[in-house]
Amino acid sequence: MSRTLRTAQDLAEAGLISPDAVPGLEAVQVRYSVAVTPAMAALITQQGAPIARQYLPDAAELITAAHELDDPTADAPFTPIKGVVHRYPDRALLKPLLACPVYCRFCFRREAVGPDGGLLSEAELEAALDWFAATPAVREVILTGGDPLMLSPRRLGGILRRLDAMPHIETLRIHSRVPVADPALVTPALLAALATEKPLYLCVHANHATEFTPGASMVLRALHRVGVVLLGQSVLLAGVNDSEPAMEALFRAMLRHRVKPYYLHQLDPAPGTARFHVPEERGLELMRGLRGRVTGLAWPTYVQEQAEGAGKIPLGMAGMRGGAGQAREGR
Ligand code: SF4
């Protein structure tokens, strides 16, 4: 299979879902984008549920629970200019596009992301970069989206060069699913675009050890060789990684691929994602299970987004010492 699958019909023709399921999923694909890359289609065939659940649409996505929100991280009130989110004093997000290589069924931005969505025009991008140039308190720029590694190397390189040249910007960060979900996009031209003067951290989104395929392994090594610092971020997901063996295997796989586990996210309450929810107490239990047995290099910070855009809080430092109940600490 050589193309990304974008409809329920495509998925049925590829043998990833039953043809009988197609009519029931057509309403889902109208509401939430679908994309399964050749690499992930092959992995679903090999590994089954832990990968399939992340990418294959499900009729349950059309059921929105009472607590679920369209914009669970509440970016909108912190948007000074299109494409920028400024929530913390020393860092800000730049979202140059809203397209992704795959569309994760649990995505917290699922109401916004899609293949046609959110590419900043040249003028909008210029205005966003001008905002960064005029905001000296911001020392770190976090490129996210969507997935910034979906940009052409020329466009991404142009953005990075501009940010690299701003004296007050000290670090650059990109959040991406591309190295695991579509490693073929990491071309020599893209690697050249990522060779910045200032430190560049690439936060790789992966939720299951088997996502570190030989293709992913090759591009992670190549990224490391051009000086990119690799971090890992994962979401705690029912049926994907909510067991001690799965969690341990995931973080050990990251370390073997030069990726330092950075964040484990509690699921954000995006619409139609209830089937992925794992209670916080269970997450704390899993994290406690790693302590002592698994190298500290493999421990990410377990975090949750607070309501109304108040940012992330780490979960469970108190819970590590005692009961899982009173588990939160502010930062
Ligand atoms: S790659 Fe990231 S932004 Fe895109 S659908 Fe998946 S979780 Fe959402």
mmCIF file of C-alpha atoms and ligand atoms in Angstrom:
data_model
loop_
_atom_site.group_PDB
_atom_site.id
_atom_site.type_symbol
_atom_site.label_atom_id
_atom_site.label_comp_id
_atom_site.label_asym_id
_atom_site.label_seq_id
_atom_site.Cartn_x
_atom_site.Cartn_y
_atom_site.Cartn_z
ATOM 1 C CA MET A 1 0.000 0.000 0.000
ATOM 2 C CA SER A 2 1.535 3.279 -1.064
ATOM 3 C CA ARG A 3 -0.948 5.997 -0.196
ATOM 4 C CA THR A 4 -2.526 7.423 2.921
ATOM 5 C CA LEU A 5 -6.018 6.025 3.564
ATOM 6 C CA ARG A 6 -8.541 8.831 4.145
ATOM 7 C CA THR A 7 -12.022 7.269 4.155
ATOM 8 C CA ALA A 8 -13.824 4.327 5.713
ATOM 9 C CA GLN A 9 -14.101 2.893 2.196
ATOM 10 C CA ASP A 10 -10.282 3.103 1.823
ATOM 11 C CA LEU A 11 -9.869 1.348 5.179
ATOM 12 C CA ALA A 12 -12.247 -1.438 4.169
ATOM 13 C CA GLU A 13 -10.491 -1.918 0.820
ATOM 14 C CA ALA A 14 -7.194 -2.216 2.681
ATOM 15 C CA GLY A 15 -8.717 -4.864 4.951
ATOM 16 C CA LEU A 16 -8.373 -2.745 8.108
ATOM 17 C CA ILE A 17 -12.117 -2.656 8.834
ATOM 18 C CA SER A 18 -15.047 -4.775 7.777
ATOM 19 C CA PRO A 19 -16.964 -3.563 4.673
ATOM 20 C CA ASP A 20 -20.093 -3.805 6.860
ATOM 21 C CA ALA A 21 -18.716 -1.045 9.097
ATOM 22 C CA VAL A 22 -18.365 1.492 6.264
ATOM 23 C CA PRO A 23 -21.902 2.999 6.265
ATOM 24 C CA GLY A 24 -21.772 3.529 10.056
ATOM 25 C CA LEU A 25 -18.430 5.318 9.842
ATOM 26 C CA GLU A 26 -19.254 7.723 7.046
ATOM 27 C CA ALA A 27 -20.794 10.215 9.502
ATOM 28 C CA VAL A 28 -17.654 9.973 11.651
ATOM 29 C CA GLN A 29 -15.316 10.773 8.752
ATOM 30 C CA VAL A 30 -17.441 13.815 7.856
ATOM 31 C CA ARG A 31 -17.015 15.202 11.381
ATOM 32 C CA TYR A 32 -13.417 14.159 12.155
ATOM 33 C CA SER A 33 -10.627 13.719 9.613
ATOM 34 C CA VAL A 34 -9.244 10.257 8.932
ATOM 35 C CA ALA A 35 -5.697 9.471 7.763
ATOM 36 C CA VAL A 36 -3.734 6.250 8.056
ATOM 37 C CA THR A 37 -0.301 6.340 6.439
ATOM 38 C CA PRO A 38 1.171 3.268 4.705
ATOM 39 C CA ALA A 39 3.554 2.825 7.662
ATOM 40 C CA MET A 40 0.705 2.832 10.187
ATOM 41 C CA ALA A 41 -1.550 0.634 8.021
ATOM 42 C CA ALA A 42 1.232 -1.967 7.956
ATOM 43 C CA LEU A 43 1.680 -1.654 11.715
ATOM 44 C CA ILE A 44 -2.055 -2.086 12.339
ATOM 45 C CA THR A 45 -1.941 -5.277 10.301
ATOM 46 C CA GLN A 46 1.013 -6.562 12.348
ATOM 47 C CA GLN A 47 0.068 -5.374 15.836
ATOM 48 C CA GLY A 48 -3.727 -5.029 15.899
ATOM 49 C CA ALA A 49 -5.581 -3.224 18.676
ATOM 50 C CA PRO A 50 -2.956 -0.975 20.319
ATOM 51 C CA ILE A 51 -2.274 0.734 16.985
ATOM 52 C CA ALA A 52 -5.703 0.318 15.380
ATOM 53 C CA ARG A 53 -7.476 2.049 18.286
ATOM 54 C CA GLN A 54 -5.314 5.137 17.809
ATOM 55 C CA TYR A 55 -6.119 5.658 14.135
ATOM 56 C CA LEU A 56 -9.259 3.814 12.991
ATOM 57 C CA PRO A 57 -12.542 5.750 13.341
ATOM 58 C CA ASP A 58 -15.241 4.402 15.636
ATOM 59 C CA ALA A 59 -18.968 5.143 15.786
ATOM 60 C CA ALA A 60 -18.551 6.073 19.482
ATOM 61 C CA GLU A 61 -16.817 9.291 18.356
ATOM 62 C CA LEU A 62 -20.224 10.782 17.594
ATOM 63 C CA ILE A 63 -21.236 10.543 21.251
ATOM 64 C CA THR A 64 -20.090 13.581 23.219
ATOM 65 C CA ALA A 65 -20.047 13.133 26.988
ATOM 66 C CA ALA A 66 -21.296 15.958 29.211
ATOM 67 C CA HIS A 67 -17.790 16.875 30.415
ATOM 68 C CA GLU A 68 -16.167 16.907 26.947
ATOM 69 C CA LEU A 69 -15.187 20.225 25.372
ATOM 70 C CA ASP A 70 -14.492 21.421 21.792
ATOM 71 C CA ASP A 71 -11.310 23.249 22.861
ATOM 72 C CA PRO A 72 -10.192 21.413 26.023
ATOM 73 C CA THR A 73 -6.892 23.294 26.307
ATOM 74 C CA ALA A 74 -8.679 26.632 25.732
ATOM 75 C CA ASP A 75 -6.117 28.062 23.297
ATOM 76 C CA ALA A 76 -8.475 30.712 21.949
ATOM 77 C CA PRO A 77 -8.292 33.210 24.853
ATOM 78 C CA PHE A 78 -4.476 33.076 24.723
ATOM 79 C CA THR A 79 -4.177 33.835 20.998
ATOM 80 C CA PRO A 80 -2.744 37.346 20.497
ATOM 81 C CA ILE A 81 -2.519 36.874 16.736
ATOM 82 C CA LYS A 82 -3.531 34.104 14.359
ATOM 83 C CA GLY A 83 -1.275 31.056 14.721
ATOM 84 C CA VAL A 84 0.229 32.069 18.100
ATOM 85 C CA VAL A 85 -0.748 30.881 21.601
ATOM 86 C CA HIS A 86 0.905 32.740 24.492
ATOM 87 C CA ARG A 87 -0.060 31.178 27.807
ATOM 88 C CA TYR A 88 3.201 31.309 29.808
ATOM 89 C CA PRO A 89 5.555 34.317 30.019
ATOM 90 C CA ASP A 90 8.727 32.724 28.621
ATOM 91 C CA ARG A 91 7.363 30.590 25.792
ATOM 92 C CA ALA A 92 4.698 30.596 23.110
ATOM 93 C CA LEU A 93 3.256 28.243 20.511
ATOM 94 C CA LEU A 94 3.446 28.849 16.780
ATOM 95 C CA LYS A 95 0.898 26.817 14.780
ATOM 96 C CA PRO A 96 1.856 27.222 11.105
ATOM 97 C CA LEU A 97 -0.653 24.584 9.892
ATOM 98 C CA LEU A 98 -3.315 22.231 11.200
ATOM 99 C CA ALA A 99 -2.659 19.217 8.955
ATOM 100 C CA CYS A 100 -1.187 15.992 10.362
ATOM 101 C CA PRO A 101 0.218 12.788 8.838
ATOM 102 C CA VAL A 102 -2.442 10.787 10.736
ATOM 103 C CA TYR A 103 -5.547 11.858 12.644
ATOM 104 C CA CYS A 104 -5.474 10.369 16.122
ATOM 105 C CA ARG A 105 -8.932 9.446 17.367
ATOM 106 C CA PHE A 106 -8.214 10.931 20.826
ATOM 107 C CA CYS A 107 -6.702 14.226 19.597
ATOM 108 C CA PHE A 108 -7.346 17.231 21.859
ATOM 109 C CA ARG A 109 -7.439 19.502 18.791
ATOM 110 C CA ARG A 110 -9.709 17.199 16.788
ATOM 111 C CA GLU A 111 -12.235 19.947 16.138
ATOM 112 C CA ALA A 112 -9.528 22.016 14.436
ATOM 113 C CA VAL A 113 -7.076 19.656 12.699
ATOM 114 C CA GLY A 114 -7.604 18.363 9.161
ATOM 115 C CA PRO A 115 -5.954 18.086 5.763
ATOM 116 C CA ASP A 116 -7.343 21.399 4.490
ATOM 117 C CA GLY A 117 -7.150 23.374 7.675
ATOM 118 C CA GLY A 118 -5.156 26.159 9.097
ATOM 119 C CA LEU A 119 -2.143 26.716 6.829
ATOM 120 C CA LEU A 120 -1.088 30.268 7.657
ATOM 121 C CA SER A 121 -0.900 32.463 4.568
ATOM 122 C CA GLU A 122 2.437 34.174 3.863
ATOM 123 C CA ALA A 123 1.059 37.396 5.353
ATOM 124 C CA GLU A 124 -0.292 35.637 8.457
ATOM 125 C CA LEU A 125 2.999 33.829 8.977
ATOM 126 C CA GLU A 126 4.927 37.101 8.608
ATOM 127 C CA ALA A 127 2.623 38.724 11.178
ATOM 128 C CA ALA A 128 3.121 35.817 13.595
ATOM 129 C CA LEU A 129 6.909 35.986 13.202
ATOM 130 C CA ASP A 130 6.782 39.762 13.707
ATOM 131 C CA TRP A 131 4.887 39.121 16.962
ATOM 132 C CA PHE A 132 7.741 36.862 18.165
ATOM 133 C CA ALA A 133 10.332 39.463 17.122
ATOM 134 C CA ALA A 134 8.480 42.113 19.137
ATOM 135 C CA THR A 135 7.986 39.978 22.277
ATOM 136 C CA PRO A 136 11.382 39.733 24.001
ATOM 137 C CA ALA A 137 10.009 37.925 27.073
ATOM 138 C CA VAL A 138 9.503 34.829 24.919
ATOM 139 C CA ARG A 139 12.660 32.697 24.999
ATOM 140 C CA GLU A 140 11.269 29.455 23.584
ATOM 141 C CA VAL A 141 9.120 28.928 20.492
ATOM 142 C CA ILE A 142 7.138 25.701 20.306
ATOM 143 C CA LEU A 143 6.073 24.798 16.781
ATOM 144 C CA THR A 144 2.966 22.659 16.842
ATOM 145 C CA GLY A 145 -0.285 22.427 14.936
ATOM 146 C CA GLY A 146 -1.166 20.136 13.289
ATOM 147 C CA ASP A 147 2.271 18.757 12.638
ATOM 148 C CA PRO A 148 5.036 21.188 11.611
ATOM 149 C CA LEU A 149 7.052 18.415 9.928
ATOM 150 C CA MET A 150 4.262 18.266 7.304
ATOM 151 C CA LEU A 151 5.506 21.628 5.984
ATOM 152 C CA SER A 152 7.807 21.654 2.999
ATOM 153 C CA PRO A 153 11.466 21.752 4.032
ATOM 154 C CA ARG A 154 11.722 25.180 2.372
ATOM 155 C CA ARG A 155 8.866 26.660 4.393
ATOM 156 C CA LEU A 156 9.852 25.024 7.688
ATOM 157 C CA GLY A 157 13.503 25.975 7.149
ATOM 158 C CA GLY A 158 12.456 29.575 6.480
ATOM 159 C CA ILE A 159 10.499 29.744 9.756
ATOM 160 C CA LEU A 160 13.341 28.212 11.762
ATOM 161 C CA ARG A 161 15.943 30.552 10.214
ATOM 162 C CA ARG A 162 13.822 33.593 11.158
ATOM 163 C CA LEU A 163 13.352 32.413 14.745
ATOM 164 C CA ASP A 164 16.996 31.322 15.028
ATOM 165 C CA ALA A 165 18.066 34.890 14.164
ATOM 166 C CA MET A 166 16.007 36.555 16.936
ATOM 167 C CA PRO A 167 18.443 37.368 19.754
ATOM 168 C CA HIS A 168 15.972 36.763 22.610
ATOM 169 C CA ILE A 169 14.895 33.306 21.359
ATOM 170 C CA GLU A 170 17.068 30.736 23.140
ATOM 171 C CA THR A 171 15.467 27.418 22.253
ATOM 172 C CA LEU A 172 13.262 26.011 19.521
ATOM 173 C CA ARG A 173 10.910 23.101 19.957
ATOM 174 C CA ILE A 174 8.790 21.118 17.505
ATOM 175 C CA HIS A 175 6.032 18.691 18.465
ATOM 176 C CA SER A 176 5.562 15.982 15.847
ATOM 177 C CA ARG A 177 4.033 12.606 15.101
ATOM 178 C CA VAL A 178 5.896 12.342 11.754
ATOM 179 C CA PRO A 179 8.962 10.298 12.841
ATOM 180 C CA VAL A 180 6.750 7.396 13.940
ATOM 181 C CA ALA A 181 3.624 7.875 11.802
ATOM 182 C CA ASP A 182 5.194 8.804 8.470
ATOM 183 C CA PRO A 183 8.976 8.422 8.622
ATOM 184 C CA ALA A 184 9.215 8.689 4.825
ATOM 185 C CA LEU A 185 8.630 12.447 5.200
ATOM 186 C CA VAL A 186 11.983 12.860 6.961
ATOM 187 C CA THR A 187 14.050 13.470 3.839
ATOM 188 C CA PRO A 188 17.605 14.825 3.548
ATOM 189 C CA ALA A 189 16.071 18.230 2.694
ATOM 190 C CA LEU A 190 13.998 18.177 5.883
ATOM 191 C CA LEU A 191 17.024 17.158 7.959
ATOM 192 C CA ALA A 192 18.953 20.094 6.465
ATOM 193 C CA ALA A 193 16.095 22.442 7.400
ATOM 194 C CA LEU A 194 16.295 21.213 11.015
ATOM 195 C CA ALA A 195 20.012 21.948 11.405
ATOM 196 C CA THR A 196 19.597 25.138 13.444
ATOM 197 C CA GLU A 197 22.180 27.225 15.267
ATOM 198 C CA LYS A 198 20.175 27.294 18.488
ATOM 199 C CA PRO A 199 19.172 24.126 20.342
ATOM 200 C CA LEU A 200 16.242 22.400 18.665
ATOM 201 C CA TYR A 201 14.164 19.957 20.696
ATOM 202 C CA LEU A 202 11.880 17.592 18.827
ATOM 203 C CA CYS A 203 9.112 16.198 20.999
ATOM 204 C CA VAL A 204 8.083 12.930 19.330
ATOM 205 C CA HIS A 205 4.528 11.729 19.968
ATOM 206 C CA ALA A 206 4.348 7.934 20.432
ATOM 207 C CA ASN A 207 2.015 5.844 22.567
ATOM 208 C CA HIS A 208 3.092 2.250 22.051
ATOM 209 C CA ALA A 209 6.501 0.545 21.883
ATOM 210 C CA THR A 210 5.770 -1.011 18.500
ATOM 211 C CA GLU A 211 5.490 2.451 16.922
ATOM 212 C CA PHE A 212 9.303 2.452 16.968
ATOM 213 C CA THR A 213 9.484 0.543 13.684
ATOM 214 C CA PRO A 214 12.721 0.112 11.713
ATOM 215 C CA GLY A 215 11.671 3.147 9.620
ATOM 216 C CA ALA A 216 11.140 5.287 12.720
ATOM 217 C CA SER A 217 14.407 4.037 14.178
ATOM 218 C CA MET A 218 16.317 5.131 11.071
ATOM 219 C CA VAL A 219 14.920 8.668 11.033
ATOM 220 C CA LEU A 220 15.363 9.152 14.795
ATOM 221 C CA ARG A 221 19.022 8.253 14.403
ATOM 222 C CA ALA A 222 19.312 10.691 11.477
ATOM 223 C CA LEU A 223 17.642 13.465 13.488
ATOM 224 C CA HIS A 224 20.017 12.843 16.376
ATOM 225 C CA ARG A 225 22.972 13.043 13.995
ATOM 226 C CA VAL A 226 22.016 16.534 12.815
ATOM 227 C CA GLY A 227 21.958 17.698 16.438
ATOM 228 C CA VAL A 228 18.223 17.551 17.220
ATOM 229 C CA VAL A 229 17.531 16.718 20.882
ATOM 230 C CA LEU A 230 14.786 14.083 21.043
ATOM 231 C CA LEU A 231 12.062 14.077 23.698
ATOM 232 C CA GLY A 232 9.032 11.796 23.939
ATOM 233 C CA GLN A 233 5.433 12.640 24.681
ATOM 234 C CA SER A 234 2.628 10.148 25.093
ATOM 235 C CA VAL A 235 -1.030 10.103 26.045
ATOM 236 C CA LEU A 236 -2.323 7.574 28.565
ATOM 237 C CA LEU A 237 -4.894 5.634 26.509
ATOM 238 C CA ALA A 238 -7.199 2.773 27.445
ATOM 239 C CA GLY A 239 -6.489 -0.298 25.359
ATOM 240 C CA VAL A 240 -3.190 1.126 24.084
ATOM 241 C CA ASN A 241 -0.757 1.642 26.951
ATOM 242 C CA ASP A 242 -2.727 1.379 30.212
ATOM 243 C CA SER A 243 -0.828 -1.601 31.608
ATOM 244 C CA GLU A 244 2.532 -1.798 33.349
ATOM 245 C CA PRO A 245 4.165 -3.962 30.651
ATOM 246 C CA ALA A 246 2.936 -1.647 27.866
ATOM 247 C CA MET A 247 4.038 1.497 29.682
ATOM 248 C CA GLU A 248 7.461 0.078 30.527
ATOM 249 C CA ALA A 249 7.975 -1.192 26.975
ATOM 250 C CA LEU A 250 7.034 2.234 25.559
ATOM 251 C CA PHE A 251 9.482 4.205 27.674
ATOM 252 C CA ARG A 252 12.272 1.658 27.221
ATOM 253 C CA ALA A 253 11.713 1.774 23.441
ATOM 254 C CA MET A 254 12.015 5.558 23.556
ATOM 255 C CA LEU A 255 15.330 5.370 25.408
ATOM 256 C CA ARG A 256 16.697 2.791 22.982
ATOM 257 C CA HIS A 257 15.926 5.269 20.190
ATOM 258 C CA ARG A 258 17.613 8.232 21.920
ATOM 259 C CA VAL A 259 14.241 9.720 22.923
ATOM 260 C CA LYS A 260 13.974 10.937 26.537
ATOM 261 C CA PRO A 261 10.403 10.413 27.841
ATOM 262 C CA TYR A 262 9.241 13.930 28.693
ATOM 263 C CA TYR A 263 5.452 14.062 29.196
ATOM 264 C CA LEU A 264 2.793 11.438 29.804
ATOM 265 C CA HIS A 265 -0.489 13.297 29.289
ATOM 266 C CA GLN A 266 -3.722 12.505 31.017
ATOM 267 C CA LEU A 267 -6.315 12.403 28.204
ATOM 268 C CA ASP A 268 -7.885 15.796 27.497
ATOM 269 C CA PRO A 269 -11.695 15.680 27.351
ATOM 270 C CA ALA A 270 -12.116 16.275 23.604
ATOM 271 C CA PRO A 271 -15.480 15.292 22.102
ATOM 272 C CA GLY A 272 -16.107 11.600 21.489
ATOM 273 C CA THR A 273 -12.955 10.337 23.209
ATOM 274 C CA ALA A 274 -14.453 8.694 26.322
ATOM 275 C CA ARG A 275 -13.435 5.187 25.188
ATOM 276 C CA PHE A 276 -9.789 6.175 25.743
ATOM 277 C CA HIS A 277 -10.218 7.537 29.261
ATOM 278 C CA VAL A 278 -8.063 6.040 32.036
ATOM 279 C CA PRO A 279 -8.753 7.293 35.576
ATOM 280 C CA GLU A 280 -6.005 9.405 37.099
ATOM 281 C CA GLU A 281 -5.675 6.910 39.990
ATOM 282 C CA ARG A 282 -4.833 4.177 37.491
ATOM 283 C CA GLY A 283 -2.271 6.422 35.805
ATOM 284 C CA LEU A 284 -0.621 7.062 39.156
ATOM 285 C CA GLU A 285 -0.580 3.359 39.902
ATOM 286 C CA LEU A 286 1.169 2.709 36.572
ATOM 287 C CA MET A 287 3.749 5.422 37.217
ATOM 288 C CA ARG A 288 4.415 4.080 40.714
ATOM 289 C CA GLY A 289 4.961 0.660 39.135
ATOM 290 C CA LEU A 290 7.891 2.062 37.131
ATOM 291 C CA ARG A 291 9.653 3.624 40.098
ATOM 292 C CA GLY A 292 12.573 1.676 41.484
ATOM 293 C CA ARG A 293 12.328 -1.017 38.809
ATOM 294 C CA VAL A 294 13.002 1.080 35.732
ATOM 295 C CA THR A 295 15.797 3.613 35.236
ATOM 296 C CA GLY A 296 14.837 7.174 36.147
ATOM 297 C CA LEU A 297 15.729 8.191 32.577
ATOM 298 C CA ALA A 298 12.537 6.392 31.530
ATOM 299 C CA TRP A 299 10.177 8.404 33.786
ATOM 300 C CA PRO A 300 8.223 11.159 32.083
ATOM 301 C CA THR A 301 6.279 13.766 34.024
ATOM 302 C CA TYR A 302 2.629 12.726 34.227
ATOM 303 C CA VAL A 303 0.617 15.874 33.476
ATOM 304 C CA GLN A 304 -2.906 17.096 33.024
ATOM 305 C CA GLU A 305 -4.199 20.220 31.328
ATOM 306 C CA GLN A 306 -6.250 22.325 33.705
ATOM 307 C CA ALA A 307 -9.626 23.746 32.780
ATOM 308 C CA GLU A 308 -9.978 27.107 31.017
ATOM 309 C CA GLY A 309 -6.435 27.222 29.684
ATOM 310 C CA ALA A 310 -4.715 27.411 33.073
ATOM 311 C CA GLY A 311 -1.914 25.173 31.737
ATOM 312 C CA LYS A 312 -0.438 21.828 32.713
ATOM 313 C CA ILE A 313 0.019 20.511 36.217
ATOM 314 C CA PRO A 314 2.144 17.510 37.105
ATOM 315 C CA LEU A 315 0.140 14.709 38.660
ATOM 316 C CA GLY A 316 1.179 12.422 41.367
ATOM 317 C CA MET A 317 4.349 13.522 43.135
ATOM 318 C CA ALA A 318 2.427 13.307 46.425
ATOM 319 C CA GLY A 319 0.807 10.132 45.140
ATOM 320 C CA MET A 320 4.262 8.609 44.578
ATOM 321 C CA ARG A 321 4.932 8.902 48.299
ATOM 322 C CA GLY A 322 1.490 8.071 49.662
ATOM 323 C CA GLY A 323 -2.075 7.587 48.487
ATOM 324 C CA ALA A 324 -3.025 8.337 44.951
ATOM 325 C CA GLY A 325 -5.873 10.546 46.149
ATOM 326 C CA GLN A 326 -4.241 13.912 46.900
ATOM 327 C CA ALA A 327 -1.961 13.676 43.964
ATOM 328 C CA ARG A 328 -1.564 17.105 42.337
ATOM 329 C CA GLU A 329 1.104 19.719 42.659
ATOM 330 C CA GLY A 330 1.053 23.082 40.955
ATOM 331 C CA ARG A 331 4.131 24.404 39.222
HETATM 332 S S1 SF4 B 1 -0.755 14.131 15.244
HETATM 333 FE FE1 SF4 B 1 -1.137 15.371 17.097
HETATM 334 S S2 SF4 B 1 -2.346 17.148 16.424
HETATM 335 FE FE2 SF4 B 1 -2.430 15.579 14.790
HETATM 336 S S3 SF4 B 1 -4.257 14.362 15.204
HETATM 337 FE FE3 SF4 B 1 -2.578 13.296 16.241
HETATM 338 S S4 SF4 B 1 -2.584 14.153 18.337
HETATM 339 FE FE4 SF4 B 1 -3.793 15.556 17.032
#
